Short mmCIF file of C-alpha atoms in Angstrom, two decimals:
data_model
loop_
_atom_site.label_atom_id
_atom_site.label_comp_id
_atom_site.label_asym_id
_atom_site.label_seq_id
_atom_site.Cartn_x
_atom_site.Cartn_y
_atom_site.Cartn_z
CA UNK A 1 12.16 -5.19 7.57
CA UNK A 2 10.62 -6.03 10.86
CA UNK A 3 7.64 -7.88 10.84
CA UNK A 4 4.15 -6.69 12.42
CA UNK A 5 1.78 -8.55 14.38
CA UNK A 6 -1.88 -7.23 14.01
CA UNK A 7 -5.63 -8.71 15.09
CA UNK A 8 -7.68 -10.02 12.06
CA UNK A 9 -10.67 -8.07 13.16
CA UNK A 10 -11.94 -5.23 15.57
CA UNK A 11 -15.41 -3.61 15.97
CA UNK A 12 -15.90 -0.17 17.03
CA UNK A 13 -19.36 1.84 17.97
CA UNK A 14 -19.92 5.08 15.64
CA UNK A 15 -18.46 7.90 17.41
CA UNK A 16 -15.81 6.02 19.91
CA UNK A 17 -12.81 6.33 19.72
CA UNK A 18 -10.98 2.95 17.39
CA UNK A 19 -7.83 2.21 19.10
CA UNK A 20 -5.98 -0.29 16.50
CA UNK A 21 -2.42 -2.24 17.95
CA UNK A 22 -0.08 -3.25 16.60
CA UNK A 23 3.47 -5.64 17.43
CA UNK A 24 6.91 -5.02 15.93
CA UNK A 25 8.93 -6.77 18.74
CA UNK A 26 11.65 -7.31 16.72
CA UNK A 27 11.47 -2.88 15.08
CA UNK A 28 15.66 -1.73 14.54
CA UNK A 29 16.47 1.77 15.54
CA UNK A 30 16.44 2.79 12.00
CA UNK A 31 12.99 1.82 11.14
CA UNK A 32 9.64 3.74 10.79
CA UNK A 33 6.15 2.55 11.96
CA UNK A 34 3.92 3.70 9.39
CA UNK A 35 0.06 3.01 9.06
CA UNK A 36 -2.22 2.82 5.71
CA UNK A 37 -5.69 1.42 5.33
CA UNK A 38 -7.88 0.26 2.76
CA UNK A 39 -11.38 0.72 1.60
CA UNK A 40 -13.13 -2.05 0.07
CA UNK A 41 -11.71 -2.15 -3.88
CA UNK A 42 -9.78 1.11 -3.76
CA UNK A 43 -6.11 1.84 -3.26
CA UNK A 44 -4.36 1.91 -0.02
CA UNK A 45 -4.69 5.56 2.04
CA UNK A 46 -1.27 7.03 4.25
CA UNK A 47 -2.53 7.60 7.66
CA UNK A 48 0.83 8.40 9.70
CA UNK A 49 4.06 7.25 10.42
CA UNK A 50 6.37 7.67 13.76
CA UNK A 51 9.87 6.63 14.54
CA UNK A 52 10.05 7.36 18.64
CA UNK A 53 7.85 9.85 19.65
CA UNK A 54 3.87 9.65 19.53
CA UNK A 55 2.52 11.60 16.16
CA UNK A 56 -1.28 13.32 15.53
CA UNK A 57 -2.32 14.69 12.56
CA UNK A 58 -5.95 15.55 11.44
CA UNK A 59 -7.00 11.76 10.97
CA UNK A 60 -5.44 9.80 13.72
CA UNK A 61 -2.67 10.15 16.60
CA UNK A 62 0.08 7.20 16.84
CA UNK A 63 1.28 5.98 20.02
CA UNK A 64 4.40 4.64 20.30
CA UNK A 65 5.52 2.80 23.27
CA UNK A 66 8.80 3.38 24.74
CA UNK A 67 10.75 0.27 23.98
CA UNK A 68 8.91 0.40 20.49
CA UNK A 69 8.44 -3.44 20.17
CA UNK A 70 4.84 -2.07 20.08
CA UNK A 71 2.13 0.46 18.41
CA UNK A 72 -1.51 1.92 18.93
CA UNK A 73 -2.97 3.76 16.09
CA UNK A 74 -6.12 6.37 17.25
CA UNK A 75 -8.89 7.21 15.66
CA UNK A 76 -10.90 9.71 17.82
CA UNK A 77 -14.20 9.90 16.45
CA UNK A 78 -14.84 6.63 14.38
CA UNK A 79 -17.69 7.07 11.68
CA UNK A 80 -18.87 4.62 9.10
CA UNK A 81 -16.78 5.58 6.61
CA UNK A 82 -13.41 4.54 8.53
CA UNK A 83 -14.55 0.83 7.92
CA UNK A 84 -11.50 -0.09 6.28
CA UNK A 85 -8.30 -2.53 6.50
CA UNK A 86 -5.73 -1.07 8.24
CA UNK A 87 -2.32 -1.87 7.89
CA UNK A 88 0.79 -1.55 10.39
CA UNK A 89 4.02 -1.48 8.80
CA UNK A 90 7.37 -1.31 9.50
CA UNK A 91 9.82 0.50 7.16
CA UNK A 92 13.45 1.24 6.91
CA UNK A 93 14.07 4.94 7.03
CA UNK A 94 15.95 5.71 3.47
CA UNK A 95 12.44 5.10 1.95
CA UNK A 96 12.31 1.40 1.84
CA UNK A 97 9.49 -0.33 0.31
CA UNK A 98 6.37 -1.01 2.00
CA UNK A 99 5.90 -4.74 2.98
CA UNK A 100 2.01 -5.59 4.14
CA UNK A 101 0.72 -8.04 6.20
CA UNK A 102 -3.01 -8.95 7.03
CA UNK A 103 -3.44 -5.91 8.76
CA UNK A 104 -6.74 -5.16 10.95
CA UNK A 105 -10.22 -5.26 9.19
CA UNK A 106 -12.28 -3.14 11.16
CA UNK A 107 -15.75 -2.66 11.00
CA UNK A 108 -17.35 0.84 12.19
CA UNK A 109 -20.80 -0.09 13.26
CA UNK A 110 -24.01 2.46 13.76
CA UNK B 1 -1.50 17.06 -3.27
CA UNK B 2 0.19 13.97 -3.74
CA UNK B 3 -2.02 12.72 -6.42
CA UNK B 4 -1.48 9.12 -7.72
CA UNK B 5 -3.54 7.90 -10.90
CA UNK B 6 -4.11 4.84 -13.16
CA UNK B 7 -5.32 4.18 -16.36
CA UNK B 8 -7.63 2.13 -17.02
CA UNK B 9 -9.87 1.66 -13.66
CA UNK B 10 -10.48 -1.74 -14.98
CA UNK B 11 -10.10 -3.73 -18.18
CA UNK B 12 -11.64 -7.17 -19.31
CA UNK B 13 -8.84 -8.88 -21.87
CA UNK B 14 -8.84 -11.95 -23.60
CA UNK B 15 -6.71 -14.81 -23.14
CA UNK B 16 -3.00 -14.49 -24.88
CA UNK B 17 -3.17 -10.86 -24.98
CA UNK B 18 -1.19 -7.75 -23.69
CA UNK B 19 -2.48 -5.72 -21.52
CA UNK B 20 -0.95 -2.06 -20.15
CA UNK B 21 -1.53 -0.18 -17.00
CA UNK B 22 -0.51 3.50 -16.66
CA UNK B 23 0.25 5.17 -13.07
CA UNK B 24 1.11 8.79 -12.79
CA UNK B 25 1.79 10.89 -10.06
CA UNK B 26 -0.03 14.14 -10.38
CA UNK B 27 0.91 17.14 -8.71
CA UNK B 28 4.96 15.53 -7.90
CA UNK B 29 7.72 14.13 -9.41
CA UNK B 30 8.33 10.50 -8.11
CA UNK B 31 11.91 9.46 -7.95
CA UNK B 32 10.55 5.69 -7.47
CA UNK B 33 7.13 3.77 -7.98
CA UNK B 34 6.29 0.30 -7.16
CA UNK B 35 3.50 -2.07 -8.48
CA UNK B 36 1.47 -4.35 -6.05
CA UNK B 37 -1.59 -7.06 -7.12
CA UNK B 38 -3.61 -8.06 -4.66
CA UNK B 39 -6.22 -11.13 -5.09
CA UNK B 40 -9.73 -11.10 -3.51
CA UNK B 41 -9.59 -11.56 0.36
CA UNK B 42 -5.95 -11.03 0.66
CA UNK B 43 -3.28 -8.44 1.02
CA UNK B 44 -1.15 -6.31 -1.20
CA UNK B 45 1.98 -8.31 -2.68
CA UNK B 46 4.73 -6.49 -4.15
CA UNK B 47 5.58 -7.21 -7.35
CA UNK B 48 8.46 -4.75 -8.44
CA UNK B 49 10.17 -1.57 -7.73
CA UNK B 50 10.96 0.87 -10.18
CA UNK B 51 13.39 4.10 -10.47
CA UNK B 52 13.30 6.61 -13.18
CA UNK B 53 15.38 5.67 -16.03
CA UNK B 54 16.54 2.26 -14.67
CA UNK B 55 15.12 -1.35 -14.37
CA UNK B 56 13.11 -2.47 -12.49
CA UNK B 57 13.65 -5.06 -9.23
CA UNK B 58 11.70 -7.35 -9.46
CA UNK B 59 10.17 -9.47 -6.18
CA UNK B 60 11.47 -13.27 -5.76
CA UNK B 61 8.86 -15.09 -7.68
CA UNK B 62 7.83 -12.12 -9.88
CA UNK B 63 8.74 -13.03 -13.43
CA UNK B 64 10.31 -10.03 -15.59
CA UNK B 65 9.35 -11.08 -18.61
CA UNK B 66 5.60 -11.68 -18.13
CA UNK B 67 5.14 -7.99 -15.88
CA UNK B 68 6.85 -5.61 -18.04
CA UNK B 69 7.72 -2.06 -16.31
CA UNK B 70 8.79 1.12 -17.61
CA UNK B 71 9.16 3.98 -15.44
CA UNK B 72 10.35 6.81 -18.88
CA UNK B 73 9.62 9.73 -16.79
CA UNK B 74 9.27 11.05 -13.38
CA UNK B 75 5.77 11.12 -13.46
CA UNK B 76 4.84 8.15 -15.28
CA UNK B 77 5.40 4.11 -14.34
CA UNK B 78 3.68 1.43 -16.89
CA UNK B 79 3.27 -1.95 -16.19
CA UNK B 80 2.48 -4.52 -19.00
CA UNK B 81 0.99 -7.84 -18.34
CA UNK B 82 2.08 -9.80 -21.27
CA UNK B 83 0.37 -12.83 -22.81
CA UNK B 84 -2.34 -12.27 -20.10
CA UNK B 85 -4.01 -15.91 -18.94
CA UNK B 86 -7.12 -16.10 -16.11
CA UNK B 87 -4.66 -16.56 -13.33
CA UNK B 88 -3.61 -13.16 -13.88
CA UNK B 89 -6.63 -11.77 -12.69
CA UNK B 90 -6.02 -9.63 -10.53
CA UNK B 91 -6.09 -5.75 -8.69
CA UNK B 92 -3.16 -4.32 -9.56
CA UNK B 93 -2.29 -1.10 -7.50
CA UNK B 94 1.12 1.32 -8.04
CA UNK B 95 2.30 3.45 -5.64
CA UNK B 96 4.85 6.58 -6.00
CA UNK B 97 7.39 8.04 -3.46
CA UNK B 98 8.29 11.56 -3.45
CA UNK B 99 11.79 10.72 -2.47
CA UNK B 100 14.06 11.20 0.85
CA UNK B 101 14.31 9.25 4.10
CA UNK B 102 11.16 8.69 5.89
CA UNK B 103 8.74 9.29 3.49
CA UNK B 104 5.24 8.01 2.74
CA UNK B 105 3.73 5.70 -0.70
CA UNK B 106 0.90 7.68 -1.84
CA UNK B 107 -1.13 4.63 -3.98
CA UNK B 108 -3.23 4.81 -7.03
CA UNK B 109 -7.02 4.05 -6.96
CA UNK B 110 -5.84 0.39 -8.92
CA UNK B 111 -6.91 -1.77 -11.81
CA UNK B 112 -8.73 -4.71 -11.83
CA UNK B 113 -7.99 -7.00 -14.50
CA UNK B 114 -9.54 -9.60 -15.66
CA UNK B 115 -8.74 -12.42 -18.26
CA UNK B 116 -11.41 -14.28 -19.71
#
């Protein structure tokens, strides 16, 4: 599986939008870009996933650039409780398994 | 839906002993389930995939025989952490797939063990 390339840490004001990147420079045309974060001490939440085209659902949208070497995840309307980890991973499409990096801490601040 | 559990939430063992984690999926039958542990500050590490009625694979530098799994039924994966020392410590999270290409994990809340 590809590997991801993700910032240790990003702040975002309460109510801005969080707009999280994300590197897979080195993606195959067969694999996913999925996205799961991680409140302090609990398990790991699904947030999206995308293969080519950009993806929204009711917590986040998922931009996907053209050449896919690359990845924004969205969060519209950040609140408090979106302080999480979030991870960016890359996935092979017959439901490989999930391989996480450091992923993103990000801090959601009043 | 898409309901993962385990059982316990968290368990304090002493040294030398066996201890068992339960995950279950819910409200889905889960054609495969994988265990992670993850130590304080740091991210999830795989530690073994599972399929329904088969072994286990087992991550390079996960030993077999120390992190027993059985994965009996569709809805229920058990990992076993035998003769349990302090290094073990650890939170230990499963996930469960529904199945088909392109799917998501749905994870468990986890259990953090510790060994005194």
């Amino acid at each position: 599986d590809a590997k991801t390339t993700q910032p240790p840490s990003m702040d975002c004001a309460e109510g801005r939008a969080a707009n999280l990147p994300c590197n897979h420079s080195t993606i195959s045309g067969n694999e996913y870009v999925y996205w799961y974060r991680q409140i302090h001490s609990q398990g790991p939440q699904y947030i999206i996933h995308g293969l080519k085209n950009n993806e929204t659902n009711e917590m986040a949208s998922l931009i996907i650039t053209e050449d896919r070497k690359s990845s924004t995840l969205i969060l519209p309307h950040a609140t408090l409780r979106d302080t999480a980890v979030y991870y960016c991973i890359v996935r092979a499409s017959q439901g490989g398994k999930l391989i996480f990096g450091q992923g993103t801490e990000l801090s959601v601040k009043p | 839906g898409a309901v993962v559990s385990q059982h316990p939430s968290r368990v304090i063992c002493k040294s030398g002993t066996s201890v068992k984690i339960e995950c279950r999926s819910l409200d889905f039958q889960a054609t495969t389930m994988f265990w992670y542990r993850q130590f304080p500050k740091q991210s999830l590490m795989l530690m073994a995939t599972s399929n329904e009625g088969s072994k286990a694979t087992y991550e390079q530098g996960v030993e077999k025989d120390k992190f027993l799994i059985n994965h009996a039924s569709l809805t229920l994966s058990t990992l076993t952490v035998t003769s349990a020392h302090p290094e073990d410590s650890s939170f230990y999270i499963c996930s469960a797939s529904l199945g088909g290409s392109g799917n998501e994990q749905f994870f468990g809340p986890g259990t953090r063990l510790t060994v005194l």
